[in-house]
mmCIF file of C-alpha atoms in Angstrom:
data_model
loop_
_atom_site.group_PDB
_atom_site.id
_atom_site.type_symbol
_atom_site.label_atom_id
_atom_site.label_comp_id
_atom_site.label_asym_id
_atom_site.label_seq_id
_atom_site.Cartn_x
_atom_site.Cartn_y
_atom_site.Cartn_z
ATOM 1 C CA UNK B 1028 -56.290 209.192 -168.701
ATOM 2 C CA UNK B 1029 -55.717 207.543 -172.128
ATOM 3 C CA UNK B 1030 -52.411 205.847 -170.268
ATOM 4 C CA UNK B 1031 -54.776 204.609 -167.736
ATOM 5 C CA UNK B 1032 -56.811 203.471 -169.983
ATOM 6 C CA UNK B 1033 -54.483 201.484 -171.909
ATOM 7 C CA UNK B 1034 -53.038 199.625 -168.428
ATOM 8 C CA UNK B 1035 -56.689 198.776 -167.577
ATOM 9 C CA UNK B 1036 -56.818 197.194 -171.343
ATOM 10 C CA UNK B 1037 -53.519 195.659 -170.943
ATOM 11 C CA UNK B 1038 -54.322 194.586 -167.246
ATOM 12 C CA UNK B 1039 -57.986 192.787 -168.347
ATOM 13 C CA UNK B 1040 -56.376 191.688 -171.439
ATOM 14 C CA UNK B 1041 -53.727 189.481 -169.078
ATOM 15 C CA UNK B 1042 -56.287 188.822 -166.928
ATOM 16 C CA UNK B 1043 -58.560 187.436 -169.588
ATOM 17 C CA UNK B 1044 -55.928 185.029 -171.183
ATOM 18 C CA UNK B 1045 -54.900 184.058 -167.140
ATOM 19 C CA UNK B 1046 -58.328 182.876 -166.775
ATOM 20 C CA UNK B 1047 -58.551 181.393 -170.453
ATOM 21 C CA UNK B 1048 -54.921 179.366 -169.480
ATOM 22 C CA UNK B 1049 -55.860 178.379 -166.132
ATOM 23 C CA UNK B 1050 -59.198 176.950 -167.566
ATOM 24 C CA UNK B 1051 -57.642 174.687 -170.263
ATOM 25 C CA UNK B 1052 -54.525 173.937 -167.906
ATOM 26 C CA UNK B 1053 -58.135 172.448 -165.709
ATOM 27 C CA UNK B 1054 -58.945 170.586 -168.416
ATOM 28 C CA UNK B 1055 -56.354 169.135 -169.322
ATOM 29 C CA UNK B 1056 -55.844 168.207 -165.946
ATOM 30 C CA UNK B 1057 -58.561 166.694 -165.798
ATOM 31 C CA UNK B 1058 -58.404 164.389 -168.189
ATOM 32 C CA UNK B 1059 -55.082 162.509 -166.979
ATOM 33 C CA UNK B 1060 -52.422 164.801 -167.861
ATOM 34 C CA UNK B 1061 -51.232 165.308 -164.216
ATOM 35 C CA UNK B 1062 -50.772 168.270 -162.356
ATOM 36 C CA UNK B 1063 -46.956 169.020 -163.882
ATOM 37 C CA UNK B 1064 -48.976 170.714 -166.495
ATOM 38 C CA UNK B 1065 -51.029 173.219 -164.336
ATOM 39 C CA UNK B 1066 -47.991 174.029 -162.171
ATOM 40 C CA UNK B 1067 -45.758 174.895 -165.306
ATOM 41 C CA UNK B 1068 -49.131 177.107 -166.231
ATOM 42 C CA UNK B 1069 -49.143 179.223 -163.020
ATOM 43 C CA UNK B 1070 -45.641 179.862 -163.140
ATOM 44 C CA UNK B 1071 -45.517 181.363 -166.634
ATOM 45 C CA UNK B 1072 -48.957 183.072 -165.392
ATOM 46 C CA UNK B 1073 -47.012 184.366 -162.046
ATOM 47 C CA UNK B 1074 -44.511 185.764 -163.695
ATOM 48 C CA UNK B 1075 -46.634 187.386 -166.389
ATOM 49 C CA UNK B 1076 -48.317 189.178 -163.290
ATOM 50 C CA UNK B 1077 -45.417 190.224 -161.839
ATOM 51 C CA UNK B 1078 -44.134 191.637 -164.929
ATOM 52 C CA UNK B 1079 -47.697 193.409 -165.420
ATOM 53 C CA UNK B 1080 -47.809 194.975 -161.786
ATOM 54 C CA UNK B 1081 -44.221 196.217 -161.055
ATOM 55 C CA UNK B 1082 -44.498 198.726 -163.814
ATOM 56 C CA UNK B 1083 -47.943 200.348 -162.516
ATOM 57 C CA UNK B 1084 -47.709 204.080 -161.440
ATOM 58 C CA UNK B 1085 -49.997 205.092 -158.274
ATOM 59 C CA UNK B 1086 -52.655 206.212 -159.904
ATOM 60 C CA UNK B 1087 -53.206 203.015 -161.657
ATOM 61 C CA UNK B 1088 -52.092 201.196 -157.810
ATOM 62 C CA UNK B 1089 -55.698 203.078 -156.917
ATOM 63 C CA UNK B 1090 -57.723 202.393 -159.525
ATOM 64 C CA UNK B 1091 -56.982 198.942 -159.436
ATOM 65 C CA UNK B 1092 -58.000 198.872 -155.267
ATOM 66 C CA UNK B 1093 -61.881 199.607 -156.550
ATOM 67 C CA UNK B 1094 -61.721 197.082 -158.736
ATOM 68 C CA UNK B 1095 -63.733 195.155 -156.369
ATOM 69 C CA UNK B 1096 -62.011 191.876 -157.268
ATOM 70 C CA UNK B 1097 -60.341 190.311 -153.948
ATOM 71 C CA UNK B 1098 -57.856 188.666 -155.654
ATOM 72 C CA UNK B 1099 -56.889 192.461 -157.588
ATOM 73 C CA UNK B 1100 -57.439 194.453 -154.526
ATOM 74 C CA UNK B 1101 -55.166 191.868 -152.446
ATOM 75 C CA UNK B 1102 -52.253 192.163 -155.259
ATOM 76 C CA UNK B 1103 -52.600 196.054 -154.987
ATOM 77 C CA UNK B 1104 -52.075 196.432 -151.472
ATOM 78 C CA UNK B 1105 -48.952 194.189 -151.350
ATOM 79 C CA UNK B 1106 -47.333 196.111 -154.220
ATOM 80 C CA UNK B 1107 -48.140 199.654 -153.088
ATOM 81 C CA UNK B 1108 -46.869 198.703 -149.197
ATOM 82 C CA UNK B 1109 -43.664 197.270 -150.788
ATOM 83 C CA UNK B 1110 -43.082 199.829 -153.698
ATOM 84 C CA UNK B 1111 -41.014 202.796 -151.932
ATOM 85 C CA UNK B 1112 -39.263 200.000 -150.157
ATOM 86 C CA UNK B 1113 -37.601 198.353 -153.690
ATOM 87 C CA UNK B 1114 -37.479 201.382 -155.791
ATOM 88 C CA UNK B 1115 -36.693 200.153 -160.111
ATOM 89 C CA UNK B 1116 -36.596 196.763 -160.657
ATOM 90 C CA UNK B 1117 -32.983 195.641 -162.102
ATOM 91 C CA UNK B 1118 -33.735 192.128 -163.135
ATOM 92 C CA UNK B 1119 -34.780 188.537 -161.973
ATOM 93 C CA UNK B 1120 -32.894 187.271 -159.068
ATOM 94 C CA UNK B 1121 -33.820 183.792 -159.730
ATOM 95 C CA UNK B 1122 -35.718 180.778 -160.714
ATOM 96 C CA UNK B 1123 -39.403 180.617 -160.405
ATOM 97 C CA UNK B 1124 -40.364 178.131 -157.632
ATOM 98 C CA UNK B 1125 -43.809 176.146 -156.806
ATOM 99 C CA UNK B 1126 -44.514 174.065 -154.423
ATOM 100 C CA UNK B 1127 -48.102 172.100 -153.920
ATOM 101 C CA UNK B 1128 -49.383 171.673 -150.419
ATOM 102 C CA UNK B 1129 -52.498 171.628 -148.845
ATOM 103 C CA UNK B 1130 -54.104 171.384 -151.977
ATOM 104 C CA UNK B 1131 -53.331 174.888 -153.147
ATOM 105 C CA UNK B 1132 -49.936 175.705 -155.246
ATOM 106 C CA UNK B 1133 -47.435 178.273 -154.048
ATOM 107 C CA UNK B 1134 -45.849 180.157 -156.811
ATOM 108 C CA UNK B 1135 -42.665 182.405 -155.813
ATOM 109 C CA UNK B 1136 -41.109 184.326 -158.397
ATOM 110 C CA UNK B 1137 -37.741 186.571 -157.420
ATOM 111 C CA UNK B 1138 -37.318 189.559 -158.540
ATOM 112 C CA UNK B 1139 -34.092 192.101 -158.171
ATOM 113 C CA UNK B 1140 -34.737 195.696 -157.387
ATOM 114 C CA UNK B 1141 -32.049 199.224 -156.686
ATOM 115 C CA UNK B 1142 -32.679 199.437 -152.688
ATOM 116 C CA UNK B 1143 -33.677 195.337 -152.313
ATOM 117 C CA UNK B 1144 -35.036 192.053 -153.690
ATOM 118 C CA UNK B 1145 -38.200 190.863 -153.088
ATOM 119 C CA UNK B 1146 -40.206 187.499 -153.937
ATOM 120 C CA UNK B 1147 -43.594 187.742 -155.603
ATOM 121 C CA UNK B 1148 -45.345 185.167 -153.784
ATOM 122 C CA UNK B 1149 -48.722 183.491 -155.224
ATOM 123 C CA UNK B 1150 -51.046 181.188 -153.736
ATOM 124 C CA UNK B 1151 -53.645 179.421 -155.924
ATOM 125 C CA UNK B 1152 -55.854 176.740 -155.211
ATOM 126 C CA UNK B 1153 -55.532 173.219 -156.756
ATOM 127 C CA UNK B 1154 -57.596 173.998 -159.770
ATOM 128 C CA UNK B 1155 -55.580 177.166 -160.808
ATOM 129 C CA UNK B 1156 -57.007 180.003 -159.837
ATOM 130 C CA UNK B 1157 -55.411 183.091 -157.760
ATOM 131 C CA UNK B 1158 -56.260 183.533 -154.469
ATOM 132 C CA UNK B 1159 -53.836 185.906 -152.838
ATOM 133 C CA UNK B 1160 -50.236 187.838 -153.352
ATOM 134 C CA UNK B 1161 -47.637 188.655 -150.665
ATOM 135 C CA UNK B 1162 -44.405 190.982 -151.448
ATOM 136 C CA UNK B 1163 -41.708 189.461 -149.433
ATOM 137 C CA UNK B 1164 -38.710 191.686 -148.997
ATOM 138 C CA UNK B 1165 -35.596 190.674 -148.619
ATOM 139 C CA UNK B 1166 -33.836 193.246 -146.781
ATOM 140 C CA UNK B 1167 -29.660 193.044 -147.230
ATOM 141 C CA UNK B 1168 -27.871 192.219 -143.540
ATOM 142 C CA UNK B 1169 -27.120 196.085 -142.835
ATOM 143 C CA UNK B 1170 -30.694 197.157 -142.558
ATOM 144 C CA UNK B 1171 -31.773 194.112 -140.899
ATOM 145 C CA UNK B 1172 -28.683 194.799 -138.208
ATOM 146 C CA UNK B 1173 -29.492 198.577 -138.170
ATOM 147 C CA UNK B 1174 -33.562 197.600 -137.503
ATOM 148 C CA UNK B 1175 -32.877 194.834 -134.979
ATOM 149 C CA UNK B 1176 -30.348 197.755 -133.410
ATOM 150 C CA UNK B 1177 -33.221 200.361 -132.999
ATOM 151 C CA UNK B 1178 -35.436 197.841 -131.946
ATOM 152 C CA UNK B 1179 -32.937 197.295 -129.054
ATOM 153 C CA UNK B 1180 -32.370 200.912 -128.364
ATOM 154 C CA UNK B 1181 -36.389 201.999 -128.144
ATOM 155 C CA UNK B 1182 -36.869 198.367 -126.281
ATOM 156 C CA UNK B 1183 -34.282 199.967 -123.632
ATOM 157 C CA UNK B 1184 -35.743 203.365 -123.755
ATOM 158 C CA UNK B 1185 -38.992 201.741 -122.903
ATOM 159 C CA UNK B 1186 -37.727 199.942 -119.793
ATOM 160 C CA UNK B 1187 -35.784 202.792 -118.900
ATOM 161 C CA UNK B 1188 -38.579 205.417 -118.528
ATOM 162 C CA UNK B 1189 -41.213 202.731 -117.176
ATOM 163 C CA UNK B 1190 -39.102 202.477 -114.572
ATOM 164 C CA UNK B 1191 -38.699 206.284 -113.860
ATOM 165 C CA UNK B 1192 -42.579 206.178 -114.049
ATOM 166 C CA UNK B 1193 -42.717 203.954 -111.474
ATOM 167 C CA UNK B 1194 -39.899 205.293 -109.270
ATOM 168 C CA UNK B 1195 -42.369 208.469 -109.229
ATOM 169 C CA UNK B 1196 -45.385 207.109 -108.913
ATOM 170 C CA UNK B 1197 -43.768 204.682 -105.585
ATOM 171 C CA UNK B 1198 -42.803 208.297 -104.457
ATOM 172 C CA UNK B 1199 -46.576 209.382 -103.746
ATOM 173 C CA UNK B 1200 -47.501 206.761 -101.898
ATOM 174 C CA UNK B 1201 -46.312 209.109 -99.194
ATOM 175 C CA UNK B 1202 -49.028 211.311 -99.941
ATOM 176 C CA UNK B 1203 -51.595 208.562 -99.547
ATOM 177 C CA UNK B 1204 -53.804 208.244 -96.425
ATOM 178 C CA UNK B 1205 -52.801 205.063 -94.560
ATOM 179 C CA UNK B 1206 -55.384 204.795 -91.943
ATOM 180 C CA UNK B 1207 -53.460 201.381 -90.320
ATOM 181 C CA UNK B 1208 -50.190 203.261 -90.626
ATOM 182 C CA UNK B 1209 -51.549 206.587 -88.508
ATOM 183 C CA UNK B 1210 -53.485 203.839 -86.239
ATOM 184 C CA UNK B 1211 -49.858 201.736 -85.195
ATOM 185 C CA UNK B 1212 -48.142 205.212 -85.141
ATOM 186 C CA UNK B 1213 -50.834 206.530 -82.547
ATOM 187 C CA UNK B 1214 -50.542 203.359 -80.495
ATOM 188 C CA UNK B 1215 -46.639 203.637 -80.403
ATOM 189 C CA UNK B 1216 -46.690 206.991 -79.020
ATOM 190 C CA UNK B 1217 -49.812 206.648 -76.292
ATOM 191 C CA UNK B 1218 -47.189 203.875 -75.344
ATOM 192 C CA UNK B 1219 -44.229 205.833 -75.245
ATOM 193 C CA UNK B 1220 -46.416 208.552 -73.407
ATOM 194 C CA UNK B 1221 -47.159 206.210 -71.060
ATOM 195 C CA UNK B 1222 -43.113 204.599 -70.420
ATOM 196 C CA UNK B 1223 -42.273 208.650 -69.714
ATOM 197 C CA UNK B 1224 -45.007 209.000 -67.249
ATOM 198 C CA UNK B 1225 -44.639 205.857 -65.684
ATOM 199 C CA UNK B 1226 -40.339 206.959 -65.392
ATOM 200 C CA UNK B 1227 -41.497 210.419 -63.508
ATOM 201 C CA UNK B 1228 -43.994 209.036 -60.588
ATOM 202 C CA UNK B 1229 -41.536 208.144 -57.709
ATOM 203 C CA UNK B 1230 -42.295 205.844 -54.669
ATOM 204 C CA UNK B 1231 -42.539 208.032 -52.199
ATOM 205 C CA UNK B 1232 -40.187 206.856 -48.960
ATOM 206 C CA UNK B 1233 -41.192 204.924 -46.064
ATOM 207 C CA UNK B 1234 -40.855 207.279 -43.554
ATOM 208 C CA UNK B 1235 -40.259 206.080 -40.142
ATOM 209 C CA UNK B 1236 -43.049 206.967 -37.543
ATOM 210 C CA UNK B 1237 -42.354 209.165 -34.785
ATOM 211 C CA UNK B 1238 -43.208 207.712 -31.686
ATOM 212 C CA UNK B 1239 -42.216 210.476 -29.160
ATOM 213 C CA UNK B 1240 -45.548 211.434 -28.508
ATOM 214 C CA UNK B 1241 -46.548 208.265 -27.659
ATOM 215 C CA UNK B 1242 -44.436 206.951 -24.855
ATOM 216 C CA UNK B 1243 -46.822 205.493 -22.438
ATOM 217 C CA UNK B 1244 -48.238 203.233 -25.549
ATOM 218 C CA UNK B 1245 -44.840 202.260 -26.446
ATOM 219 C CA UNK B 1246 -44.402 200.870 -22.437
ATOM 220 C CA UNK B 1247 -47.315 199.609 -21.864
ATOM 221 C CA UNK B 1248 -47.095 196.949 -25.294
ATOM 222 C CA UNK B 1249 -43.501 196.671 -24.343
ATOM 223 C CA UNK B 1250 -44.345 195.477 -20.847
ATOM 224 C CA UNK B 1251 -47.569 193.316 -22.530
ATOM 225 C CA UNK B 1252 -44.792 191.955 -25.022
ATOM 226 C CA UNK B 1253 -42.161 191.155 -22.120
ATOM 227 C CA UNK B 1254 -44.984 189.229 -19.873
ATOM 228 C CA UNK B 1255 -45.732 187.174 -22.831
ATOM 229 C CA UNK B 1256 -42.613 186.118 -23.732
ATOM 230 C CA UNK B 1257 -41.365 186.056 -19.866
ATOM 231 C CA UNK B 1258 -38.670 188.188 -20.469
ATOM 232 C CA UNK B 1259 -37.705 191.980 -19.703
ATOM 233 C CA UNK B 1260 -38.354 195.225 -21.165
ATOM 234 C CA UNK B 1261 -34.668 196.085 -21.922
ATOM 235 C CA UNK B 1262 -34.325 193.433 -25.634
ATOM 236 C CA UNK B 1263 -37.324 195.209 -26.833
ATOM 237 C CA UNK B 1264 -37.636 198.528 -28.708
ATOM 238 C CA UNK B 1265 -40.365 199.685 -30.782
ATOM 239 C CA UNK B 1266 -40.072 201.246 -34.063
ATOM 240 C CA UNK B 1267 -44.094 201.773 -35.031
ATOM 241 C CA UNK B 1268 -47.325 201.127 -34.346
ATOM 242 C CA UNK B 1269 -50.045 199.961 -36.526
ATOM 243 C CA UNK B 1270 -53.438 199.147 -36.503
ATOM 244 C CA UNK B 1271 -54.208 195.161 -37.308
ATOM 245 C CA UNK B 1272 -56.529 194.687 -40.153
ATOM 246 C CA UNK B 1273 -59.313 192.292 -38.948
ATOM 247 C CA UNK B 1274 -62.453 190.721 -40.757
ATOM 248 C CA UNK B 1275 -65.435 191.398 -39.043
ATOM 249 C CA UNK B 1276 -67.777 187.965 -38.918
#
């Protein structure tokens, strides 16, 4: 608790003299000295802050989150997501950068850590004061290989059993009532029903009337048929007789 205590003094202490810098840096800014002055203030003041937050244990990481301060909160959460990641810092990989755009200044400071690097990134607005903080990693080439590698492998996996999933799911259509489907499939076989019956009915044969009982008929159209024509009997033979259909009027 008393260690806690003495961070939070040390932490509001910084704080205090940020604000008290970035206030006169304002002034001064204001009065014609040009912004060189203000940008050479927030890099001292970035690195300050990064040497105050890397040391801070969890407990102090927590505290700090109910601050209630945005700007406090938003440095918290960067450093506690990125901590495990970086392990003990080694030393500073680098020059402190700014660069003004947009009317706000962008502070990086790089720092050098056992399992990483990673660049403290500030933002503050154009008169000086903090706004945000973003831990950038920098992971080495083997772990970004070895993560683009298992992003490959689970993006395959993926594919792979989606399209197991829908090899099943194309299987039950089966199972699915297809009322068109029975409908065609009814009609096909009341038509092939009908082909095989239509193949068994035969014609029956012509068969060729008997006329033996009817031998006086037979002579007596013969004879007609002979007078008509003015010939004789003998050309002619008759096969059948039939009745003539007639329309009555």
């Amino acid at each position: 608790m008393k260690i806690f205590k003495k961070m939070t003094s040390v932490f509001t202490a910084f704080l205090c003299a940020l604000v008290m810098l970035l206030c006169s840096a304002s002034a001064v800014s204001a009065a014609g000295s040009g912004n060189d002055s203000l940008e050479k203030t927030l890099i001292t003041t970035a690195e300050g802050l990064t040497e105050t937050i890397i040391p801070l244990e969890d407990s102090d990481i927590e505290n700090y989150l109910n601050s209630g301060d945005d700007f406090t909160v938003n440095a918290m959460e960067s450093w506690r997501n990125a901590k495990e990641e970086l392990g003990d810092k080694k030393e500073s990989a680098g020059e402190t950068t700014a660069v003004f755009s947009s009317n706000q200044y962008t502070i990086t400071v790089p720092v050098k850590f056992e399992k990483a690097d990673a660049n403290f990134i500030y933002v503050f607005d154009d008169k000086g004061t903090p706004s945000s903080l973003t831990v950038d990693v920098q992971y080495p080439m083997s772990v970004t290989l070895k993560r683009a590698g298992l992003n490959t492998l689970m993006g395959i996996g993926i594919v792979f059993v989606m399209l197991v999933f829908l090899s099943c799911i194309i299987s039950l259509f089966r199972f699915i009532p297809n009322p068109e489907l029975k409908k065609a499939q009814e009609a096909k076989a009341a038509k092939a029903e009908q082909e095989a019956l239509a193949a068994t009915v035969q014609v029956p044969a012509v068969e060729e009337e008997d006329l033996t009982d009817d031998g006086e008929l037979v002579a007596v159209i013969a004879a007609a048929v002979a007078a008509a024509e003015g010939t004789s009997t003998d050309g002619f033979v008759v096969r059948s007789i039939r009745r003539a259909k007639r329309n009555n009027r």
